[in-house]
Structure formats: structure tokens, C-alpha cells
Coordinates of C-alpha atoms in Angstrom, one line a residue:
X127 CA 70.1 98.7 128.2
X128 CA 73.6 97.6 127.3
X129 CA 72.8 94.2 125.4
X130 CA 74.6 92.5 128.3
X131 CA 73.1 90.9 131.5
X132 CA 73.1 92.9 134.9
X133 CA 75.6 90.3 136.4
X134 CA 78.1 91.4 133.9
X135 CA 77.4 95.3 134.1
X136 CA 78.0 94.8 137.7
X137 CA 81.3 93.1 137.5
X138 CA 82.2 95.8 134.6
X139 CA 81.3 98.7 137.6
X140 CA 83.3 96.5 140.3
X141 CA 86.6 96.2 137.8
X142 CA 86.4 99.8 137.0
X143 CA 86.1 100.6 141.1
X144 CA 89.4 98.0 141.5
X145 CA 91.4 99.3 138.7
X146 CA 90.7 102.8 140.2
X147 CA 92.5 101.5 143.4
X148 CA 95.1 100.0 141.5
X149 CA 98.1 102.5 141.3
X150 CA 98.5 102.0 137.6
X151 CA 101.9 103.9 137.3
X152 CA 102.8 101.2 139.8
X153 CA 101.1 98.0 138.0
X154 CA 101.1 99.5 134.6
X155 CA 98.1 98.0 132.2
X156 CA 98.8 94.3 133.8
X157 CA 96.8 96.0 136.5
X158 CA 93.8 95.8 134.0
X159 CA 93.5 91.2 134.2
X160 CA 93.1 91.6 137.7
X161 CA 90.2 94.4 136.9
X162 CA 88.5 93.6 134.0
X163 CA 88.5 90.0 134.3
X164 CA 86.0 88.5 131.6
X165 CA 84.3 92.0 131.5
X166 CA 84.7 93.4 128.1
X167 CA 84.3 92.2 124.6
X168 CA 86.8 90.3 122.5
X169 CA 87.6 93.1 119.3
X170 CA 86.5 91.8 115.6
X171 CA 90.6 92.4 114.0
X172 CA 91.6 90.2 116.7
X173 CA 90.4 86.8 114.8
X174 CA 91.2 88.4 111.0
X175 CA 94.4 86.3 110.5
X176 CA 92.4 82.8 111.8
X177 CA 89.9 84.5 108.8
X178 CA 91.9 84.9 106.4
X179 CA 94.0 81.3 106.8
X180 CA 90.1 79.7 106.6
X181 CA 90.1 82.0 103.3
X182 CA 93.3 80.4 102.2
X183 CA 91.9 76.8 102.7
X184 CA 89.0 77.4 100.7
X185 CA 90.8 79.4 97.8
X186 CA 88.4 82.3 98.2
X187 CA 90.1 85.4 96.7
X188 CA 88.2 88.1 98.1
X189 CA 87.6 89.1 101.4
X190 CA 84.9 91.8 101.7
X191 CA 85.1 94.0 104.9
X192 CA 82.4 96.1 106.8
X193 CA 83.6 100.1 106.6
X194 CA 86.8 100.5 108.7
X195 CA 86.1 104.0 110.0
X196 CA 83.7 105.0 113.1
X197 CA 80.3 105.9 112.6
X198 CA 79.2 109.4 113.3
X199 CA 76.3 109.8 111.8
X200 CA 74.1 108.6 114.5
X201 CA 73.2 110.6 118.3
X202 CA 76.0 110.3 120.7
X203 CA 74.6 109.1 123.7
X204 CA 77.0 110.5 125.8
X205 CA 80.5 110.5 125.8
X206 CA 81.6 106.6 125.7
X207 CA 78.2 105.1 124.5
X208 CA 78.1 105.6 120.9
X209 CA 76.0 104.2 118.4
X210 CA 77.7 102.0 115.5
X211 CA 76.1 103.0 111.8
X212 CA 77.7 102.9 108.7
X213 CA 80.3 105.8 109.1
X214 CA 81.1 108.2 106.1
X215 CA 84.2 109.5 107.3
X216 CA 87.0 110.0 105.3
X217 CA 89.9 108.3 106.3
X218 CA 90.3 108.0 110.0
X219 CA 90.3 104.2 111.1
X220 CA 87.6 102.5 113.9
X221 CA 90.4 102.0 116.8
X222 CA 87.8 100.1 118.3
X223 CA 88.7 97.1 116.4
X224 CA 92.5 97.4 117.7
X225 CA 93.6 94.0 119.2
X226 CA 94.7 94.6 122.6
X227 CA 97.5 92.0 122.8
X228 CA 99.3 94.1 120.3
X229 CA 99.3 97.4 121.9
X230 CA 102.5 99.3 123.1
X231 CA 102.3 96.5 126.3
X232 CA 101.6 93.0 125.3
X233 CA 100.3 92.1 128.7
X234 CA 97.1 92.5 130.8
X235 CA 94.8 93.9 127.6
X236 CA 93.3 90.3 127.3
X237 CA 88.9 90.5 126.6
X238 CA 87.0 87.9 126.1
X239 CA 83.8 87.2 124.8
X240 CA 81.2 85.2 122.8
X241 CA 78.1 87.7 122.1
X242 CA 76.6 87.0 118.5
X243 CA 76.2 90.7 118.0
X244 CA 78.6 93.6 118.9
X245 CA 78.2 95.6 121.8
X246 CA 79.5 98.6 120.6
X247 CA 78.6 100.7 123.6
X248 CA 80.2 98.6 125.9
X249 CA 83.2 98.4 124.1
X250 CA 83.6 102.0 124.0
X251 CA 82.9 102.6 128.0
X252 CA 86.0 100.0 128.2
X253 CA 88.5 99.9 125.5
X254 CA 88.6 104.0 124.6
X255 CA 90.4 105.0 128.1
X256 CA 92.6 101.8 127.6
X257 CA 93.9 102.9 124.3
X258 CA 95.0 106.5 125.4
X259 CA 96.6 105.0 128.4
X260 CA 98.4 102.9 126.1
X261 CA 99.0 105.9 123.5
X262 CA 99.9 108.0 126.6
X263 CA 103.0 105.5 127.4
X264 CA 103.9 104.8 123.5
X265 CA 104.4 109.0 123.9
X266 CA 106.4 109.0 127.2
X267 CA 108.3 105.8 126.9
X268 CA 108.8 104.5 123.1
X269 CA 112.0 103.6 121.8
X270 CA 114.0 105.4 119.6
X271 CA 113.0 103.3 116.8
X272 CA 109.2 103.4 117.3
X273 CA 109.2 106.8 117.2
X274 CA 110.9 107.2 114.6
X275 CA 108.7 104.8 112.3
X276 CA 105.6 106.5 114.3
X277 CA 107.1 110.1 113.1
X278 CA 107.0 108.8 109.7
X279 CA 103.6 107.7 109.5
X280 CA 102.8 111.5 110.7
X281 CA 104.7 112.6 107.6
X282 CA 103.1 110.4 105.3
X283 CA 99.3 110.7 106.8
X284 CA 99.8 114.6 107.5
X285 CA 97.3 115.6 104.8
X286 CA 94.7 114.4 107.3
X287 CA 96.1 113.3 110.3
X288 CA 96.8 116.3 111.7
X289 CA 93.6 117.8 110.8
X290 CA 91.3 114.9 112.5
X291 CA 93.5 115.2 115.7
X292 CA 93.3 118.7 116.4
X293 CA 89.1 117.9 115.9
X294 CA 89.1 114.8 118.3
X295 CA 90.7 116.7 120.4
X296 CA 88.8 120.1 120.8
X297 CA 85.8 117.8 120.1
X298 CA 86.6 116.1 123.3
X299 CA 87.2 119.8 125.2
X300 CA 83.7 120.4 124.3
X301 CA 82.2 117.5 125.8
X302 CA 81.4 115.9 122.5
X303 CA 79.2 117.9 120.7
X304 CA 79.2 118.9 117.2
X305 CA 81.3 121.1 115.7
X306 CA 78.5 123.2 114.7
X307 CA 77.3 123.6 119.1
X308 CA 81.3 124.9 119.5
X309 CA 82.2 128.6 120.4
X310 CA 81.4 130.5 117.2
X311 CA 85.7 131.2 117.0
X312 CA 86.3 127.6 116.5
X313 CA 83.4 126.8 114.9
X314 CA 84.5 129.3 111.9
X315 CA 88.0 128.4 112.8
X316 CA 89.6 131.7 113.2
X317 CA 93.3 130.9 112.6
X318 CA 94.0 133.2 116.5
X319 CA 91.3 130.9 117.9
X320 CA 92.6 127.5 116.1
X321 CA 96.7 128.2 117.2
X322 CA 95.3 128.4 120.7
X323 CA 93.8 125.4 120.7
X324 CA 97.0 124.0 119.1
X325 CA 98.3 125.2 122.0
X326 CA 96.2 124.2 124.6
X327 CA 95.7 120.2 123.4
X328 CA 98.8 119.5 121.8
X329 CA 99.3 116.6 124.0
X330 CA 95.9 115.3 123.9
X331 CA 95.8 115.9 119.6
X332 CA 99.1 113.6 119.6
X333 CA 96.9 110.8 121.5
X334 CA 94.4 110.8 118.9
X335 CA 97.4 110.5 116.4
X336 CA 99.2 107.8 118.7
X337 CA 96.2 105.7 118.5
X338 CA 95.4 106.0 114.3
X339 CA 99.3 105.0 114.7
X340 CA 98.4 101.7 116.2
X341 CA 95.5 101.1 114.0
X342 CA 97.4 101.7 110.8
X343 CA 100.8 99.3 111.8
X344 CA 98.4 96.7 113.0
X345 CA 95.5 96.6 109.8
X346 CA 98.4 97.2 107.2
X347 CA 99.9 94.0 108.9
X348 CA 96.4 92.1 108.3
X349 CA 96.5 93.3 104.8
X350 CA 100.3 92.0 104.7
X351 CA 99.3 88.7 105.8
X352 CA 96.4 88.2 103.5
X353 CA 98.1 89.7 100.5
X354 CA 101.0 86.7 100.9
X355 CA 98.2 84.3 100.6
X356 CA 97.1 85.6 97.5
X357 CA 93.8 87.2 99.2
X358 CA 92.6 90.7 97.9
X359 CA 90.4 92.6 100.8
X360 CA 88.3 94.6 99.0
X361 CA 87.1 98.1 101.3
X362 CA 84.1 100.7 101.0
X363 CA 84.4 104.6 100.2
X364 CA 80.7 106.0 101.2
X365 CA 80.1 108.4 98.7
X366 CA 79.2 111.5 101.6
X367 CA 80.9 112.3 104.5
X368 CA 79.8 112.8 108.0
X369 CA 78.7 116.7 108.8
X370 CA 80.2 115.7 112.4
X371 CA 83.5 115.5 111.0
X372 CA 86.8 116.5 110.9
X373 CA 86.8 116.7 107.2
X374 CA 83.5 119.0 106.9
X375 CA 85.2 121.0 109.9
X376 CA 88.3 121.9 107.7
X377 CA 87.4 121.9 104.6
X378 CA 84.1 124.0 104.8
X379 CA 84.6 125.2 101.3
X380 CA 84.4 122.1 99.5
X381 CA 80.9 121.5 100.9
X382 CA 77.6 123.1 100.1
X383 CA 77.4 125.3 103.6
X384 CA 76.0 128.9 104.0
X385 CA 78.1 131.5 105.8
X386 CA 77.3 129.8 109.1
X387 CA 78.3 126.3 108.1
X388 CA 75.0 125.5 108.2
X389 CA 74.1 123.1 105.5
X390 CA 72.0 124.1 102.6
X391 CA 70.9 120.8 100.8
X392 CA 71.7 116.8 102.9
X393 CA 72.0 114.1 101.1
X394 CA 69.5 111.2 100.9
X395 CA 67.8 108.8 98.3
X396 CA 64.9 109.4 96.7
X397 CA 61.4 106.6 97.6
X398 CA 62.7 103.3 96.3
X399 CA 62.5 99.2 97.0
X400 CA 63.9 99.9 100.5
X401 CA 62.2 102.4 101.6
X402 CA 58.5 104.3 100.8
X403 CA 59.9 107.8 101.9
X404 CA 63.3 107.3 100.5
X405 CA 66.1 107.8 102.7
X406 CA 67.3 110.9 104.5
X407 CA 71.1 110.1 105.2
X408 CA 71.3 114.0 106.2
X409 CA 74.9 114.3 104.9
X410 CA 76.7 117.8 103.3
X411 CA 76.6 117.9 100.2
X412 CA 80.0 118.7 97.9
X413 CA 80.1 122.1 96.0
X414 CA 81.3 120.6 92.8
X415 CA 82.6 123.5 91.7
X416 CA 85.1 124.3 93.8
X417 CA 86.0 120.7 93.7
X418 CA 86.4 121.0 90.3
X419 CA 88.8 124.6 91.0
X420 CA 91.1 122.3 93.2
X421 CA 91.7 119.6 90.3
X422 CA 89.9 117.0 92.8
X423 CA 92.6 117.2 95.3
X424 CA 90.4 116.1 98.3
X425 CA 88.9 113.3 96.7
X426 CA 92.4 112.1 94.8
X427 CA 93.8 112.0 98.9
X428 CA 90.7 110.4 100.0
X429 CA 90.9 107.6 96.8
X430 CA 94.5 107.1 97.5
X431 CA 94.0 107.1 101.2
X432 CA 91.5 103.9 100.8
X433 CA 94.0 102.1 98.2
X434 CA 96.4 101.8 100.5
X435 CA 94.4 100.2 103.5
X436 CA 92.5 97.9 100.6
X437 CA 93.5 96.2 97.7
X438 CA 90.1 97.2 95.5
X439 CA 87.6 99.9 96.9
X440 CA 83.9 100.1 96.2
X441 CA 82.6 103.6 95.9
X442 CA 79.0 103.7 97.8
X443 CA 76.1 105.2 96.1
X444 CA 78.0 105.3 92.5
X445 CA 75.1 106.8 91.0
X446 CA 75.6 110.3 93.1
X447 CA 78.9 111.0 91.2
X448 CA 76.1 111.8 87.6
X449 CA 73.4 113.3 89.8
X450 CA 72.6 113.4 93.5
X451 CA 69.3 114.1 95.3
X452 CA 69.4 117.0 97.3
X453 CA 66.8 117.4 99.8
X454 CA 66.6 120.6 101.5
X455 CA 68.1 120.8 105.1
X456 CA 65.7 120.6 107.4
X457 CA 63.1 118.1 106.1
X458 CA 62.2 115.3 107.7
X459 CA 62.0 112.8 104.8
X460 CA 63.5 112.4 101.6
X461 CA 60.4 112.5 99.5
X462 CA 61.1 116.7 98.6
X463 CA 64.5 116.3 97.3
X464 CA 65.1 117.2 93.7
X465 CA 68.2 115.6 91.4
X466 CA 71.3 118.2 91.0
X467 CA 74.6 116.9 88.6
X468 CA 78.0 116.1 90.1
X469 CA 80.9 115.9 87.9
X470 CA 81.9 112.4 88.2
X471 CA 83.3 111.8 84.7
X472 CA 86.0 114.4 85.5
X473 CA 86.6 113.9 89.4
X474 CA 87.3 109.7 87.9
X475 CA 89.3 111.4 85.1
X476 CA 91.4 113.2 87.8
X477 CA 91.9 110.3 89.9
X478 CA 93.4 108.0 87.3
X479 CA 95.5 110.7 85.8
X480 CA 97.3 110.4 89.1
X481 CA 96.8 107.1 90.6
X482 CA 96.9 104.7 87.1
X483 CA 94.6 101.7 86.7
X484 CA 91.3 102.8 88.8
X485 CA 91.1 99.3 91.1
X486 CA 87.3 100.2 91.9
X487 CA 83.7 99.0 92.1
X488 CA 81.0 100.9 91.5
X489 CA 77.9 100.5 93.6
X490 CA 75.1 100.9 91.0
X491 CA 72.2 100.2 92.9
X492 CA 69.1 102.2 93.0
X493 CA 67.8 104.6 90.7
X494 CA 70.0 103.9 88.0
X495 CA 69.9 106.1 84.7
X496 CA 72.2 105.8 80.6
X497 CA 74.6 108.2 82.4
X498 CA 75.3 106.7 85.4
X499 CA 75.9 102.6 83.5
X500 CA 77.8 105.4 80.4
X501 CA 79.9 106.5 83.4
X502 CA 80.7 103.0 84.8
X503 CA 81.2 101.6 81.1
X504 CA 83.4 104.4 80.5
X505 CA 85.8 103.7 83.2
X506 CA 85.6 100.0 83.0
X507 CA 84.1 99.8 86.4
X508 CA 82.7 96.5 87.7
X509 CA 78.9 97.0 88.7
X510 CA 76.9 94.9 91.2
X511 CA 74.1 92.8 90.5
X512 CA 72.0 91.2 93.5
X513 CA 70.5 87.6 93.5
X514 CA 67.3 88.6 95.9
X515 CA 66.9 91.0 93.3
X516 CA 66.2 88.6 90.5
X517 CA 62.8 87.2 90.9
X518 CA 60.4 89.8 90.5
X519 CA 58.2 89.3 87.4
X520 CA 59.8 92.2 85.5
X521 CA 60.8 90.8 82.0
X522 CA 63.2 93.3 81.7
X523 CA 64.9 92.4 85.2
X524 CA 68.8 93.0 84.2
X525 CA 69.3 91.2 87.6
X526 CA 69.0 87.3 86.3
X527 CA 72.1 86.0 85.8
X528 CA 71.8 85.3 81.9
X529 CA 72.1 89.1 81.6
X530 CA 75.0 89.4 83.5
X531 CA 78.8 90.3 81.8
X532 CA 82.1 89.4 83.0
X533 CA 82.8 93.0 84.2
X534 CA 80.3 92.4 87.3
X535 CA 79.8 91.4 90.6
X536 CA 77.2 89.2 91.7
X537 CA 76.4 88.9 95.8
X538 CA 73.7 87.2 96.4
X539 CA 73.0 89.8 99.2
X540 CA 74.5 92.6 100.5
X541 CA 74.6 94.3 103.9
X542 CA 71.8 96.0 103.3
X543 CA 69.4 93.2 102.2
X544 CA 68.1 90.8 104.4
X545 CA 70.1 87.1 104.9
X546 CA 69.1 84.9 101.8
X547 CA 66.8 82.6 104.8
X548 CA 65.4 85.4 105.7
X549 CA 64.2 86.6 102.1
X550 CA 62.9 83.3 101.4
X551 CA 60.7 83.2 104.4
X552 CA 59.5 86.8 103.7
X553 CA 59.4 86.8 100.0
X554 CA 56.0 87.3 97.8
X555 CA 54.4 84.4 96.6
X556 CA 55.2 85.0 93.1
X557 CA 58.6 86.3 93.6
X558 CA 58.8 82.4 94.8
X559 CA 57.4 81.0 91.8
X560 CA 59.3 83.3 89.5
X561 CA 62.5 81.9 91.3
X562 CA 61.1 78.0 91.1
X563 CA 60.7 79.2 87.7
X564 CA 64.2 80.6 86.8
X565 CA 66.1 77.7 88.6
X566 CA 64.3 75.2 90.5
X567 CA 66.6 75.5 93.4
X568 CA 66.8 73.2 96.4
X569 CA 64.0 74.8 98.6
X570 CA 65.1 73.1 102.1
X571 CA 68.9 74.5 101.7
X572 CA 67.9 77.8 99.9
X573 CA 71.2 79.6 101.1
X574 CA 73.1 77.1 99.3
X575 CA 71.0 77.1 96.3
X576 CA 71.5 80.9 95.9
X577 CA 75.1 80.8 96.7
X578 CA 75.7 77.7 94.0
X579 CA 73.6 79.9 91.2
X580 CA 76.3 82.9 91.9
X581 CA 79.2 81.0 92.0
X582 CA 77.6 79.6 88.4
X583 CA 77.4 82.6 86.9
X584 CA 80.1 85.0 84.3
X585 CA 80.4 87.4 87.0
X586 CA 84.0 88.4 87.7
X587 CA 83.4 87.9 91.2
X588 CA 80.9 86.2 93.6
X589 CA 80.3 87.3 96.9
X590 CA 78.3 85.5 99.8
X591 CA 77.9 87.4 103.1
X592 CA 79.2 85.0 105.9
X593 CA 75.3 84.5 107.2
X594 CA 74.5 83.2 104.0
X595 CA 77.3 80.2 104.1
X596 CA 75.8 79.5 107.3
X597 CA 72.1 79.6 106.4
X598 CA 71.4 82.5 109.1
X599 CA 67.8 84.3 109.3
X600 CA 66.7 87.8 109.4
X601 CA 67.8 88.6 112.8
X602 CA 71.6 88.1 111.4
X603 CA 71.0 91.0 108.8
X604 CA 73.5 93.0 108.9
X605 CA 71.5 96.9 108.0
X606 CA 68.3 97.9 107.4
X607 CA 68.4 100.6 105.4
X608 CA 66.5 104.2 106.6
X609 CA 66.7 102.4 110.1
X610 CA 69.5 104.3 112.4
X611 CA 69.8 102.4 115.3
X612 CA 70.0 98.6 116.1
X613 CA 72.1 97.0 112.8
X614 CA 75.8 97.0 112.1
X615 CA 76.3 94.7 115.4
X616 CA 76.0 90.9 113.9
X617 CA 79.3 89.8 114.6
X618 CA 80.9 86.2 113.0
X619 CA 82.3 84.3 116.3
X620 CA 85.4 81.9 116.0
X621 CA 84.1 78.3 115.0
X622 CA 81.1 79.3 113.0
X623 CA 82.4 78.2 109.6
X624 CA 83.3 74.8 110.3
X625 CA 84.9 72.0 108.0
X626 CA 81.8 71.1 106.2
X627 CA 80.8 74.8 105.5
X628 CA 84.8 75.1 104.3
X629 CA 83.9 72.1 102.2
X630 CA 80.5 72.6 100.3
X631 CA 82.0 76.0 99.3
X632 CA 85.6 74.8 98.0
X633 CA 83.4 72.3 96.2
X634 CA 81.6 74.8 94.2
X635 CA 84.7 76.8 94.2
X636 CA 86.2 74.0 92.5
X637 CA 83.3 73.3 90.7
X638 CA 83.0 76.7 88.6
X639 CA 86.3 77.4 88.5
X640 CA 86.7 80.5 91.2

């Protein structure tokens, strides 16, 4: 049920029996190598500077990360078995990926592990109640000077931080369910109802804000570290946010909700290549207008926000900020939505009026109309153009790389397509022939063939997903798009890219000038 096998879920039940013996006030968290033993599951930050030195040595410049935040789009489980999607939440970092050996005590947080894909369940049941024990004695027993830089990151997060805590924490009072099950006086948030919960979880809000602490210090110090090596980590702003979330919760108005919060439209994506019922994503949807009233104040935060944990951001689902497809809540597929307009063109006017030079990618995929490429154009926005997208028989297939500009970015998959082996294996016969056509690549190392054509091209950039550099099949995907459950867990283990992966692709680094 866990991914794991019943030997180790009984030693995880037997540590968790010991370390409940163990006084910990006596032992502190050393207490936890005696418990835990080889239990848990090594975090993936904790191998990001071995990463980013391999980086280094094979002059790559960009570093492309999954989404940072936690998922809460799909079913809670119960209340430390969590399924991992795609999150759309504003700002709020995964602390799941928190290295333990850099917590408030260095010793006794050490996990090991070698599992090819993440086991984010059993990560949770473990790691959560070790980070609030660790927040809990950064909050009874940090120095003068930790505070102190912790009290400033308060101060310089407050526009958020204080908003997500309070939620965690009355999200937490009530047993984990959504905002929209809670007692009707905080689910409206009357302000008498909201200062008694102030008043009531102060202690366990500050937590919440303890432990974004420790994910900030540490990931700005992996962006510190890369940056020095002259290696840009580029990050992902999903378009929507969660309706489970602390940003829908306090900023009701800025969402399309009826007078019960209730949602009035989702969001989704019309029938398309990935999916024959299109894809019903089921988050709010924004109430431009009053977006529009606040001079984009939400979304300038939000932009900024991102820019400072990543050197370039890509903005999901670019095509939503021309028109969106709103499907009505409470249908079952995406097929009955209808296209509304958003007012991108003056939300991105906004945001470089106040932030400069807009360091940003826009993810034009889809259903892609003359406003959405005017809006990109406009802004001078790098689109995205997809390899396994290239050899269908369509002559006018803007996807083939002699169509391409400099102001692009070509993957040759991305998260949501299948590996490069695994389209191959799958692929229509005449897709096949129309590729054999287009570039007579080297059939019996097709990963490298499709990663050599990218590198080749004018794009800007080229990206290769880790599993293509190692030639991985369709079990390695990383997402299958309109599929909730089961993707999002492939996980690169130390000592996969070896010297002669590190090699081949400095040679065609070298080779094309990148």
C-alpha cells in the first residue's frame, strides 16, 4: 500500500514504538538514529549541491526544477498520507524536501534510502512530526541571532506568510479538511471568529512559519551555490491556484466564488492531444475584474515571490492569461466548458512596471490562438517548442526545428510527455517515418538522437529531462496528464548520470556551442 516492503513498514511501526519510549526532552532528536534506523527516505534537496557541481562539469546553464510547493489538489488520505500532484499554490515551499542534517540540530535526522520513485506518503508519516519538533526547539531555544534573522524573514514574507500559517494551522484544528467543510465563522472568516483563532493557535501558526523559515534559508542557499557557478535554476508558476488553499481562503474576492465560497466556474482544458475529454483541473477561477481594481497586486507578490526563489520563472498554461476555459462547477469532465477573456496584456504590463525586465517563459502549449503568440511576442517572452511534437504529418507543424526562432525553448520532452524511449516504442508508424524522414536519427540510441537534434537547433535554450540523458522508458515519466494519482514520484538517485553520460552531453554542449 505504501510502495515499500512489509519488512520495512514493520521496522517504521517498531522505531516509532522506541522513539515513543525514548524521553525525547532527555535524548533530544539524536534519539531519532536509534529509532528510525534506515526507515525513512533520503529527501530530494539533500543531493542538489552534488547536482548542481555535475551541472558545473558539464557547462549546462540551466537547471529546471519540478514545482517547489506541496500539492493540494489531490484527496488527502488522512492526515500524514498525502498524495504528491503538481501543486498550484502560491508561494508556500514543499518542506518535505528539507534536508534533515541541516535542521536547528545537526545530529540524529540522518534517512537513507535508494527507491527509484518517491514515496511521498511515507515521507510525510515520518518527516512532518520531525520538523515541528525541530521548529518547536528553533522557538524555545534559538539564539539571539537566529531569531533575529528568523524575525526578519517574517517581515519580509508577511504578505503571505502570516496568512498561510494561521490556515495550516486551523486547517490542522480541523482535522484536515477543506476550508470550505470548516465551521461556517471561519469559513467566511468573521474577523471575531479569525482573532480567536489567532488566539487559540498562535503557537502552533508560528510552527508552520518556523518551518517555511528553514525551507527558505536552506533553498536560497542552493540557489546561492548554483548561482556562483554561473547556473540559472529556472522554477514554475502554475497559472491557478489550489481551492484548498490559504490563498483562495483569504483572498475570496479575487476569485470567481458565490456568496458561500462556493466556486462558480473550475478551471480545466478543453479535449486536446493529451486527453479526449480535456482536462478538469477543478481550480477557482480569478475575477479579473477585481484583479484589475487592485492594480494586480496579488499577482505582482506572487511574480516577485517566485523571482526570488528562481532565477527565470515559467508561467503554466500561458495561454489562460488571453482566454481561459471555464467549465461549470460541478461537471465531471471538461468537454462543457466554454472560453472567457482574462486580462493578461495588462496584469504583464503591471508586473514589469514594477519588477523591470520580465525574466519569464511562457508555456504556450495547447490550444494556442494570434492573441495568445501577439501576447508572448509582445512581451518578448520565450515560448516552448516540443521535439515529440514534431513528427506528425502536419505540413504546417511549427514544431520542426527549421521553424524555430532564437527567442524559444526547445525540450525535447517535458514532464508531461512520456520519456523520449518511451515515445519511440509507442509512437504511430508514420509519426516514425515522418521522423526518419526529417532527420534520419540513430534509431538504437533514440534518446540521444533527439537530445543531439535539440542541442542543434537556434533555440535559446535546450532542455533534456534527466530520463532522457539516461535513455529511461515510460515507467520513468514523470506526469500523465488528466491522471491524479501515481506520477510526480520518479526520483533521479545519486550515481545515475555517470562520467560517460557527463561526457556525450559536454560533447554536444561543446559541439553546438551551449
Amino acid at each position: 500500500y505504501y510502495g515499500v516492503d512489509a519488512k520495512k513498514l514493520v521496522l517504521q511501526w517498531l522505531s516509532e514504538k522506541i522513539y515513543q519510549e525514548i524521553k525525547d526532552e532527555e535524548y533530544g532528536l539524536e534519539a531519532l538514529q536509534l529509532a528510525e534506523s534506515r526507515v525513512a527516505y533520503k529527501s530530494k534537496l539533500f543531493n542538489n549541491n552534488t547536482l548542481i557541481k555535475q551541472a558545473d562539469e558539464l557547462k549546462a546553464q540551466l537547471d529546471q526544477k519540478r514545482p517547489l510547493s506541496k500539492a493540494h489538489l489531490a484527496k488527502l488520505m488522512d492526515y500524514y498520507k498525502v498524495e504528491y500532484t503538481y501543486d498550484s499554490n502560491r508561494i508556500e515551499g514543499n518542506t518535505m524536501t528539507l534536508k534533515e542534517t541541516a535542521l536547528v540540530i545537526e545530529k540524529g535526522l540522518t534517512i537513507s534510502g535508494k527507491s527509484v520513485r518517491e514515496h511521498f506518503e511515507t515521507v510525510n508519516h515520518v518527516k512532518w512530526p520531525l520538523l515541528k519538533k525541530a521548529a518547536t526547539n528553533f522557538l524555545y531555544q534559538a539564539s539571539g541571532n537566529s531569531r533575529q534573522v528568523y524575525n526578519q524573514f517574517c517581515d519580509d514574507e508577511a504578505h503571505w506568510l502570516f496568512d498561510y500559517s494561521l490556515f495550516m494551522a486551523v486547517k490542522e484544528k480541523n482535522e484536515l479538511r477543506p476550508w470550505w467543510q470548516w465551521p461556517v465563522e471561519q469559513k467566511l472568516r468573521y474577523q471575531e471568529a479569525i482573532d480567536q483563532l489567532w488566539n487559540e493557535l498562535n503557537v502552533n501558526a508560528e510552527l508552520y512559519r518556523i518551518i517555511q523559515f528553514f525551507f527558505y534559508s536552506q533553498w536560497l542557499s542552493v540557489k546561492k551555490y548554483a548561482n556562483e557557478r554561473g547556473i540559472k535554476i529556472i522554477g514554475d508558476i502554475p497559472l491557478y491556484i489550489a481551492h484548498d488553499s490559504a490563498d483562495a481562503w483569504c483572498n475570496p474576492s479575487i476569485f470567481m466564488f458565490d456568496g458561500n465560497r462556493n466556486p462558480i466556474w473550475v478551471a480545466g482544458v478543453p479535449p486536446d492531444y493529451f486527453s479526449e475529454t480535456g482536462q478538469l483541473w477543478g481550480n477557482p477561477l480569478y475575477n479579473w475584474e477585481v484583479l484589475k481594481s487592485t492594480g494586480f497586486r496579488w499577482w505582482i507578490d506572487r511574480v516577485k515571490a517566485n523571482l526570488k526563489l528562481y532565477d527565470i520563472v515559467r508561467i503554466d498554461h500561458f495561454r489562460g492569461l488571453c482566454a481561459y476555459w471555464a467549465v461549470p462547477f460541478g461537471e465531471t469532465t471538461a468537454i462543457r466548458g466554454e472560453w472567457i477573456n482574462a486580462a493578461g496584456r495588462e496584469m504583464l504590463e503591471a508586473i514589469g512596471h514594477e519588477l523591470g525586465e520580465l525574466n519569464l517563459i511562457a508555456e504556450d502549449l495547447g490550444v494556442i490562438t494570434p492573441d495568445v503568440v501577439e501576447l508572448r511576442e509582445g512581451n518578448n517572452l520565450p515560448g516552448m517548442k516540443i521535439l515529440q511534437f514534431a513528427f506528425d504529418s502536419a505540413d504546417d507543424n511549427d514544431f520542426r526545428p527549421h521553424t524555430y526562432t532564437r527567442n524559444c525553448i526547445v525540450y525535447t520532452g517535458t514532464h508531461d510527455n512520456d520519456t523520449t524511449a518511451g515515445w519511440y516504442k509507442s509512437a504511430k508508424n508514420e509519426d516514425l517515418q515522418s521522423m526518419r524522414d526529417y532527420f534520419e536519427p540513430d534509431e538504437d540510441h533514440i534518446h540521444w538522437a533527439f537530445i543531439r537534434l535539440a542541442w542543434s537547433t537556434v533555440a535559446g535554450i535546450a532542455i533534456a529531462p534527466a530520463q532522457d540523458i539516461l535513455g529511461l522508458g515510460t515507467e520513468c515519466r514523470m506526469n500523465l496528464p488528466g491522471k491524479p494519482s501515481g506520477y510526480w514520484r520518479w526520483r533521479l538517485l545519486p550515481g545515475q548520470l555517470t562520467e560517460t553520460h557527463a561526457n556525450q552531453l559536454a560533447r554536444l554542449t561543446r559541439i553546438f556551442g551551449r
